[in-house]
């Protein structure tokens, strides 16, 4: 891929080495000055560090008034402040950085960064660096998008959410669709032999190469094009991830967020197109927006997106009415700071678009596909707006493993099986004060999805006894004897409840 259109940025790393000598020297200098996620937290303190994630720089400016190497680097790369050439030369290979474009001269005796470089801690304690356009290090354009459609954002809530829910098992091949600054490709490079990253924006591919090189990761196969266009005929993958430009908008004004298709067609196209590119057992995981259309069940809408031959787990995390949604993304582009008449016209255009499509609200959430050989794939669509515990990759993988187990187990097999209560499950009893018996019993998870489910007396007793030592049938026989119930009747009606407890992760096959 040519990088001649990006003269102010460093040349992409040489394929033979995975990173240029200058990039390697720059990385060593950053690490030597503790320009890492842990180093930033120690220098800035929790409040200023958290403020940076909100694109608020004043607390960090106040915390970096000194002259230590780390303070110099924070001002240079995170706060975009010019710094004396002589001072930077004490910390970085400044002349080499100027020559390759990481830095530029600012006045007679100062230098400035040409890109944001943000320390980012990997899941195994790795010290990584995410490169992005100036002012976009934390994944919020802050209005820059209204001036430059091709900006490349850094680390935001959406990108870390997708990274957290992605299944992290060793795979041969991974595809990062719409890579942006390369965050998902960087994660995938830790457990995939081959990583392919695509993007419509050639600048994004350039910055992805810089992110990978500066983080010391292997180079990816970078390909320019829209959606699946860069995928070669016959190529398939074990993992596909995408944080696509999913915003439902009247047009494609901003490349980094607007898909350019009508309504939620882009997200639908991404999901449907992934099915035929997955290897057997492979996962495809996305963030997406979807329309809630008058007279239509939103869950049925999403079920229609699932490609043939794939299991699916779709979780709606949030729903916004159309006014909230329009205001969110108008502010994302900084339109609220401009001409009031223009802002009103843009707002009207959003509402006109939604009205024409009979859209009443917009949902946001996660979509996971798994290629399956089952004759009857499983599709779960649910709403779960409650707090969860990231990372969720293992939880997602275990969900599909439980589907396989339940598909292969009829009621007789369940009664012969042995189960264990999952870790960190607690029981809550709800009822009036002083009542002899609770109105209902709730099992609650303290890990993963943090689900809660009501159970009856039998379900609570059954779950409490499950330690893997006895079969489900023998436990039910003992419960029947204690409750003076017919054991045959109890065996007949309880497998349905066992299935729910297994499916939701409260019980695990022993």
XYZ file of C-alpha atoms in Angstrom:
510
model
C 0.000 0.000 0.000
C 1.357 3.411 -0.908
C 1.828 5.950 1.866
C 2.834 8.820 -0.381
C -0.400 10.650 0.465
C 0.688 10.904 4.108
C 3.907 12.922 4.012
C 3.693 14.106 7.631
C 3.593 10.593 9.088
C 6.442 8.105 9.474
C 6.911 5.594 6.705
C 5.102 2.328 7.401
C 7.312 -0.377 8.926
C 9.392 -2.470 6.546
C 7.720 -5.853 6.013
C 11.017 -7.703 6.404
C 11.549 -6.589 9.992
C 8.023 -5.726 11.119
C 9.188 -2.288 12.288
C 11.729 0.330 11.265
C 14.887 1.000 13.269
C 13.574 4.453 14.198
C 10.282 3.021 15.439
C 12.156 0.461 17.526
C 14.348 3.180 19.037
C 11.286 5.319 19.721
C 9.561 2.411 21.465
C 12.607 1.759 23.636
C 12.747 5.441 24.593
C 9.054 5.533 25.510
C 9.381 2.437 27.673
C 12.590 3.762 29.238
C 10.721 6.880 30.380
C 7.798 4.792 31.759
C 5.462 6.231 29.129
C 3.080 3.342 29.810
C -0.469 2.968 31.121
C 0.857 2.277 34.630
C 3.377 5.097 34.387
C 0.691 7.580 33.354
C -1.584 6.562 36.208
C 1.232 7.013 38.722
C 2.253 10.402 37.304
C -1.183 11.929 36.762
C -3.206 10.329 39.514
C -6.570 8.663 39.007
C -8.699 11.839 38.514
C -6.459 13.373 35.825
C -5.977 9.975 34.166
C -9.755 9.468 34.016
C -10.207 13.011 32.696
C -7.950 12.192 29.743
C -10.346 9.390 28.820
C -13.045 12.081 28.598
C -10.807 14.214 26.341
C -10.318 16.707 29.191
C -6.677 17.800 29.273
C -6.517 20.553 31.919
C -5.892 18.201 34.894
C -3.084 16.468 32.971
C -1.539 19.815 32.006
C -1.479 20.789 35.681
C 0.134 17.472 36.594
C 2.938 17.788 34.009
C 4.440 21.157 34.871
C 7.756 19.548 35.756
C 10.604 18.545 33.495
C 10.961 14.782 33.906
C 11.209 12.640 30.756
C 7.706 11.253 31.349
C 6.191 14.726 31.734
C 7.888 15.818 28.507
C 6.414 12.853 26.620
C 2.913 13.402 28.017
C 2.957 17.039 26.931
C 4.330 16.099 23.528
C 2.257 13.071 22.514
C -0.915 13.246 24.601
C -1.451 16.963 25.163
C -0.034 18.170 21.827
C 2.131 20.847 23.389
C 5.298 22.077 21.630
C 8.417 21.182 23.613
C 11.944 22.550 23.364
C 14.048 20.594 20.856
C 16.912 20.340 23.311
C 14.674 18.893 26.025
C 13.140 16.290 23.701
C 16.632 15.331 22.529
C 17.373 14.206 26.085
C 14.486 11.708 25.881
C 13.987 10.656 22.243
C 16.079 10.186 19.092
C 14.716 13.557 18.069
C 16.502 14.052 14.751
C 15.513 10.593 13.519
C 11.922 11.246 14.620
C 11.932 14.534 12.710
C 13.370 12.868 9.623
C 10.754 10.074 9.597
C 7.846 12.339 10.474
C 6.938 11.362 14.025
C 7.812 14.940 15.011
C 7.768 18.282 13.223
C 9.470 21.591 13.936
C 7.373 24.215 15.726
C 9.094 27.567 15.606
C 12.821 28.086 15.898
C 13.617 25.845 18.838
C 10.597 23.626 19.541
C 9.174 20.402 18.140
C 5.649 18.996 18.125
C 4.110 15.573 17.567
C 2.380 14.820 14.262
C 0.209 12.085 15.794
C -1.261 11.121 19.136
C 0.513 8.235 20.849
C -1.405 6.789 23.781
C -0.062 4.072 26.107
C -2.403 1.093 26.252
C -2.109 -1.904 28.539
C -2.557 -5.296 26.897
C -4.550 -8.097 28.586
C -1.360 -9.911 29.574
C 0.336 -6.809 30.954
C 1.879 -5.825 27.608
C 2.898 -2.204 27.075
C 1.311 -1.132 23.794
C 0.884 2.212 22.051
C -2.142 3.281 20.014
C -1.401 5.843 17.305
C -4.188 8.165 16.117
C -4.751 11.595 14.665
C -4.067 14.643 16.806
C -6.865 15.294 19.249
C -8.374 11.824 18.815
C -6.331 9.675 21.212
C -9.287 8.574 23.319
C -11.625 7.732 20.474
C -13.685 10.903 20.549
C -13.381 13.238 17.628
C -14.431 16.186 19.757
C -15.717 17.982 16.687
C -12.644 17.373 14.536
C -14.751 15.202 12.269
C -16.688 18.211 11.078
C -13.461 19.576 9.620
C -11.723 16.420 8.443
C -13.755 13.427 7.335
C -10.791 11.068 7.280
C -9.630 11.321 10.875
C -8.495 8.149 12.596
C -9.647 7.773 16.183
C -7.797 6.084 19.010
C -8.999 4.134 22.030
C -12.666 4.636 22.891
C -15.323 2.802 24.841
C -16.554 0.975 21.758
C -13.120 -0.346 20.799
C -12.322 -1.571 24.312
C -15.773 -3.169 24.586
C -15.224 -5.157 21.395
C -11.725 -6.156 22.482
C -13.153 -7.342 25.796
C -15.927 -9.528 24.361
C -13.736 -11.147 21.692
C -12.979 -14.839 22.105
C -9.203 -15.172 22.648
C -8.216 -18.690 21.637
C -5.224 -19.511 19.404
C -6.311 -19.341 15.755
C -4.651 -19.565 12.387
C -6.264 -16.518 10.791
C -8.075 -13.369 11.912
C -9.733 -10.531 9.996
C -10.143 -7.025 11.436
C -12.774 -5.358 9.265
C -12.534 -1.555 9.355
C -9.400 -1.523 11.469
C -9.177 2.222 12.227
C -6.103 2.737 14.390
C -5.486 -1.016 14.610
C -6.621 -1.801 18.158
C -8.437 -5.019 17.252
C -5.618 -6.110 14.938
C -3.150 -5.546 17.778
C -5.153 -7.777 20.110
C -5.622 -10.425 17.407
C -1.885 -10.510 16.679
C -1.331 -12.004 20.135
C -3.255 -15.213 19.344
C -3.597 -15.410 15.544
C -0.871 -16.678 13.243
C -2.048 -14.431 10.407
C -3.903 -11.115 10.792
C -5.575 -9.287 7.913
C -6.760 -5.710 8.532
C -8.922 -3.765 6.092
C -10.194 -0.209 5.908
C -11.780 2.099 3.345
C -9.549 4.915 4.618
C -5.905 4.480 3.482
C -4.773 6.750 6.309
C -6.238 4.272 8.798
C -4.128 1.478 7.323
C -1.020 3.636 7.615
C -1.777 4.389 11.263
C -2.549 0.730 11.967
C 0.935 -0.142 10.705
C 2.375 2.429 13.108
C 0.326 1.114 16.041
C 1.516 -2.445 15.438
C 5.150 -1.444 14.941
C 5.330 0.886 17.929
C 3.705 -1.808 20.093
C 6.272 -4.387 19.026
C 3.619 -6.572 17.375
C 3.967 -8.529 14.127
C 2.940 -6.681 10.988
C -0.543 -7.365 9.588
C -1.659 -7.850 5.994
C -3.151 -4.387 5.359
C -5.728 -4.051 2.575
C -7.645 -1.018 1.357
C -11.331 -1.312 0.473
C -14.910 -1.233 1.711
C -16.273 -3.985 3.955
C -15.401 -7.438 2.527
C -14.168 -6.158 -0.849
C -10.458 -6.640 0.027
C -11.007 -10.303 0.973
C -9.621 -12.546 -1.746
C -11.687 -15.273 -3.339
C -11.577 -18.456 -1.295
C -10.134 -16.869 1.853
C -11.717 -17.863 5.152
C -10.948 -16.998 8.764
C -11.138 -18.447 12.252
C -11.960 -15.037 13.746
C -13.588 -11.925 12.276
C -13.954 -8.756 14.351
C -15.368 -5.388 13.407
C -16.233 -2.103 15.077
C -17.801 -0.773 11.862
C -19.003 2.778 11.114
C -22.402 1.805 12.477
C -23.985 5.219 13.027
C -27.404 5.456 11.371
C -27.312 8.885 9.749
C -28.735 10.794 6.775
C -25.601 10.484 4.644
C -21.947 9.498 4.973
C -20.410 12.767 6.068
C -17.844 11.331 8.491
C -15.847 8.307 7.351
C -14.889 7.179 10.849
C -18.489 6.657 11.979
C -21.066 6.868 9.126
C -21.563 3.767 7.019
C -23.099 5.466 4.005
C -25.891 2.911 3.580
C -29.536 3.498 4.365
C -30.688 2.825 7.920
C -28.923 -0.118 9.531
C -28.101 -1.791 6.207
C -24.361 -1.537 6.768
C -24.478 -3.495 10.015
C -26.805 -6.047 8.427
C -24.423 -6.419 5.472
C -21.425 -6.942 7.750
C -23.195 -9.615 9.788
C -24.644 -11.456 6.795
C -21.416 -11.306 4.822
C -19.321 -12.816 7.607
C -21.022 -16.200 7.568
C -19.459 -17.557 4.391
C -15.985 -16.327 5.404
C -15.870 -18.253 8.683
C -14.161 -21.580 9.101
C -16.053 -24.288 10.947
C -16.158 -23.339 14.630
C -14.918 -19.829 13.870
C -16.283 -16.692 15.529
C -17.352 -13.352 14.086
C -17.919 -10.562 16.606
C -19.266 -7.061 16.005
C -20.597 -3.932 17.599
C -23.694 -2.606 15.845
C -26.659 -0.253 15.840
C -30.090 -1.408 14.723
C -33.410 0.262 14.112
C -36.546 -0.226 16.186
C -39.210 0.139 13.516
C -42.891 0.780 14.235
C -44.944 -2.401 13.879
C -41.868 -4.656 13.844
C -40.304 -6.793 16.563
C -36.665 -5.676 16.869
C -35.625 -9.186 17.870
C -37.128 -10.644 14.698
C -35.281 -7.981 12.706
C -31.961 -9.129 14.130
C -32.727 -12.821 13.731
C -33.194 -12.146 10.018
C -29.598 -10.880 9.853
C -28.035 -14.149 11.024
C -26.432 -16.027 8.099
C -27.286 -19.646 7.462
C -25.096 -22.184 9.211
C -24.268 -19.920 12.154
C -25.224 -19.897 15.804
C -25.737 -16.369 17.093
C -25.812 -14.536 20.398
C -27.076 -10.971 20.106
C -27.179 -8.721 23.175
C -28.880 -5.320 23.145
C -27.067 -3.163 25.678
C -28.785 0.193 25.186
C -31.768 1.795 23.444
C -32.077 5.501 22.634
C -35.055 7.353 21.253
C -34.390 9.082 17.956
C -33.895 12.533 19.493
C -31.301 11.258 21.964
C -29.553 9.407 19.166
C -29.419 12.399 16.815
C -28.140 14.693 19.571
C -25.418 12.212 20.590
C -23.885 12.052 17.136
C -24.376 15.719 16.283
C -22.370 16.515 19.418
C -19.797 13.868 18.492
C -19.082 15.849 15.338
C -19.074 19.184 17.172
C -22.075 20.468 15.201
C -23.648 21.927 18.349
C -20.789 24.448 18.533
C -21.400 25.873 15.069
C -24.110 27.934 13.399
C -27.437 27.304 15.219
C -29.362 27.354 11.933
C -27.054 24.741 10.436
C -27.339 22.611 13.576
C -31.139 22.773 13.374
C -31.063 21.802 9.697
C -28.842 18.803 10.432
C -31.080 17.767 13.350
C -34.152 18.041 11.101
C -32.451 15.874 8.479
C -31.862 13.108 11.043
C -35.460 13.176 12.201
C -36.729 13.244 8.607
C -34.647 10.157 7.867
C -36.017 8.298 10.873
C -39.594 9.364 10.158
C -39.343 8.141 6.573
C -38.202 4.736 7.814
C -40.750 4.630 10.690
C -37.885 4.338 13.174
C -38.869 4.976 16.785
C -35.579 4.162 18.539
C -32.085 2.812 17.917
C -30.522 -0.119 19.716
C -26.830 -0.726 20.368
C -25.154 -3.954 21.295
C -22.970 -6.933 20.526
C -23.394 -9.592 17.871
C -21.465 -12.859 17.979
C -21.685 -15.532 15.285
C -20.158 -18.976 15.363
C -19.996 -21.214 12.336
C -21.613 -24.498 13.291
C -22.183 -27.852 11.693
C -25.507 -28.229 13.476
C -28.559 -28.855 11.331
C -30.541 -26.487 13.566
C -28.449 -23.461 14.582
C -29.275 -21.616 17.791
C -30.075 -17.884 17.699
C -30.373 -16.037 21.015
C -31.479 -12.391 20.977
C -31.806 -10.705 24.351
C -31.766 -7.370 26.120
C -29.207 -6.995 28.906
C -28.603 -3.358 29.952
C -27.113 -4.314 33.320
C -23.436 -4.104 34.361
C -21.147 -6.934 33.230
C -17.594 -7.903 34.083
C -15.120 -7.433 31.252
C -13.293 -9.145 29.672
C -16.094 -11.427 28.482
C -14.293 -13.452 25.838
C -14.247 -16.621 27.952
C -17.914 -16.071 28.857
C -18.831 -15.823 25.170
C -16.880 -18.956 24.304
C -18.464 -20.874 27.197
C -21.953 -19.771 26.062
C -21.511 -21.518 22.723
C -19.917 -24.579 24.322
C -23.009 -24.913 26.521
C -25.215 -24.660 23.419
C -23.349 -27.630 21.927
C -23.751 -29.586 25.141
C -27.490 -28.933 25.410
C -28.088 -29.719 21.734
C -26.434 -33.090 22.198
C -28.268 -33.922 25.461
C -31.896 -35.017 25.632
C -33.755 -35.034 28.947
C -32.628 -38.566 29.779
C -28.999 -37.573 29.227
C -29.399 -34.519 31.467
C -30.733 -36.685 34.289
C -27.716 -38.988 33.987
C -25.270 -36.069 33.862
C -23.304 -34.544 36.727
C -23.216 -30.757 37.246
C -21.314 -28.222 39.301
C -22.486 -24.833 40.488
C -20.517 -22.172 38.609
C -18.053 -20.068 40.657
C -19.308 -17.045 42.601
C -23.030 -17.813 42.467
C -25.041 -16.520 45.424
C -28.612 -17.191 46.479
C -30.981 -14.407 47.506
C -34.324 -14.986 49.198
C -36.980 -12.329 48.693
C -40.084 -12.029 50.837
C -41.899 -10.036 53.480
C -40.076 -9.488 56.811
C -40.900 -12.228 59.272
C -42.460 -14.517 56.674
C -41.752 -18.212 57.210
C -41.067 -18.864 53.510
C -39.630 -16.533 50.850
C -41.845 -15.329 47.996
C -39.163 -16.349 45.565
C -35.499 -17.356 45.389
C -32.973 -15.700 43.087
C -29.635 -17.094 41.932
C -27.177 -14.338 41.036
C -23.809 -14.408 39.258
C -20.964 -12.196 40.449
C -18.856 -12.843 37.337
C -19.261 -12.543 33.586
C -22.739 -11.421 32.526
C -23.789 -11.125 36.188
C -27.160 -12.637 35.469
C -29.934 -13.238 37.963
C -32.701 -15.813 37.609
C -35.680 -16.819 39.701
C -35.886 -20.459 40.739
C -38.413 -22.481 42.689
C -37.620 -24.480 45.804
C -36.602 -27.498 43.758
C -34.324 -25.417 41.502
C -32.639 -23.736 44.462
C -32.129 -27.023 46.261
C -30.860 -28.743 43.136
C -28.333 -25.998 42.346
C -27.111 -25.909 45.931
C -26.308 -29.626 45.948
C -24.542 -29.721 42.567
C -20.866 -30.398 43.261
C -20.284 -32.965 40.533
C -20.511 -36.002 42.786
C -24.110 -37.090 42.091
C -26.105 -37.343 38.889
C -28.991 -34.928 38.366
C -31.462 -37.781 38.597
C -30.167 -38.988 41.978
C -30.279 -35.415 43.343
C -33.902 -35.057 42.218
C -34.815 -38.398 43.799
C -33.384 -37.194 47.110
C -35.264 -33.866 46.820
C -38.491 -35.753 46.065
C -38.056 -37.849 49.197
C -37.402 -34.757 51.353
C -40.408 -32.886 49.919
C -42.644 -35.949 49.831
C -43.149 -35.583 46.081
C -43.516 -38.149 43.320
C -39.965 -38.732 42.026
C -41.188 -39.633 38.517
C -43.133 -36.373 38.249
C -40.145 -34.386 39.500
C -37.843 -36.059 36.976
C -40.314 -35.241 34.195
C -40.682 -31.521 34.884
C -37.208 -30.493 36.103
C -34.999 -30.967 32.981
C -36.454 -27.786 31.466
C -35.253 -25.808 34.487
C -31.858 -27.535 34.354
C -31.538 -26.471 30.708
C -32.145 -22.828 31.612
C -29.591 -22.939 34.434
C -26.988 -24.517 32.154
C -27.724 -22.206 29.212
C -27.352 -19.087 31.375
C -24.157 -20.322 33.017
C -25.367 -21.048 36.544
C -24.564 -24.766 36.215
C -21.636 -26.343 34.405
C -21.318 -29.946 33.252
C -18.924 -31.672 35.632
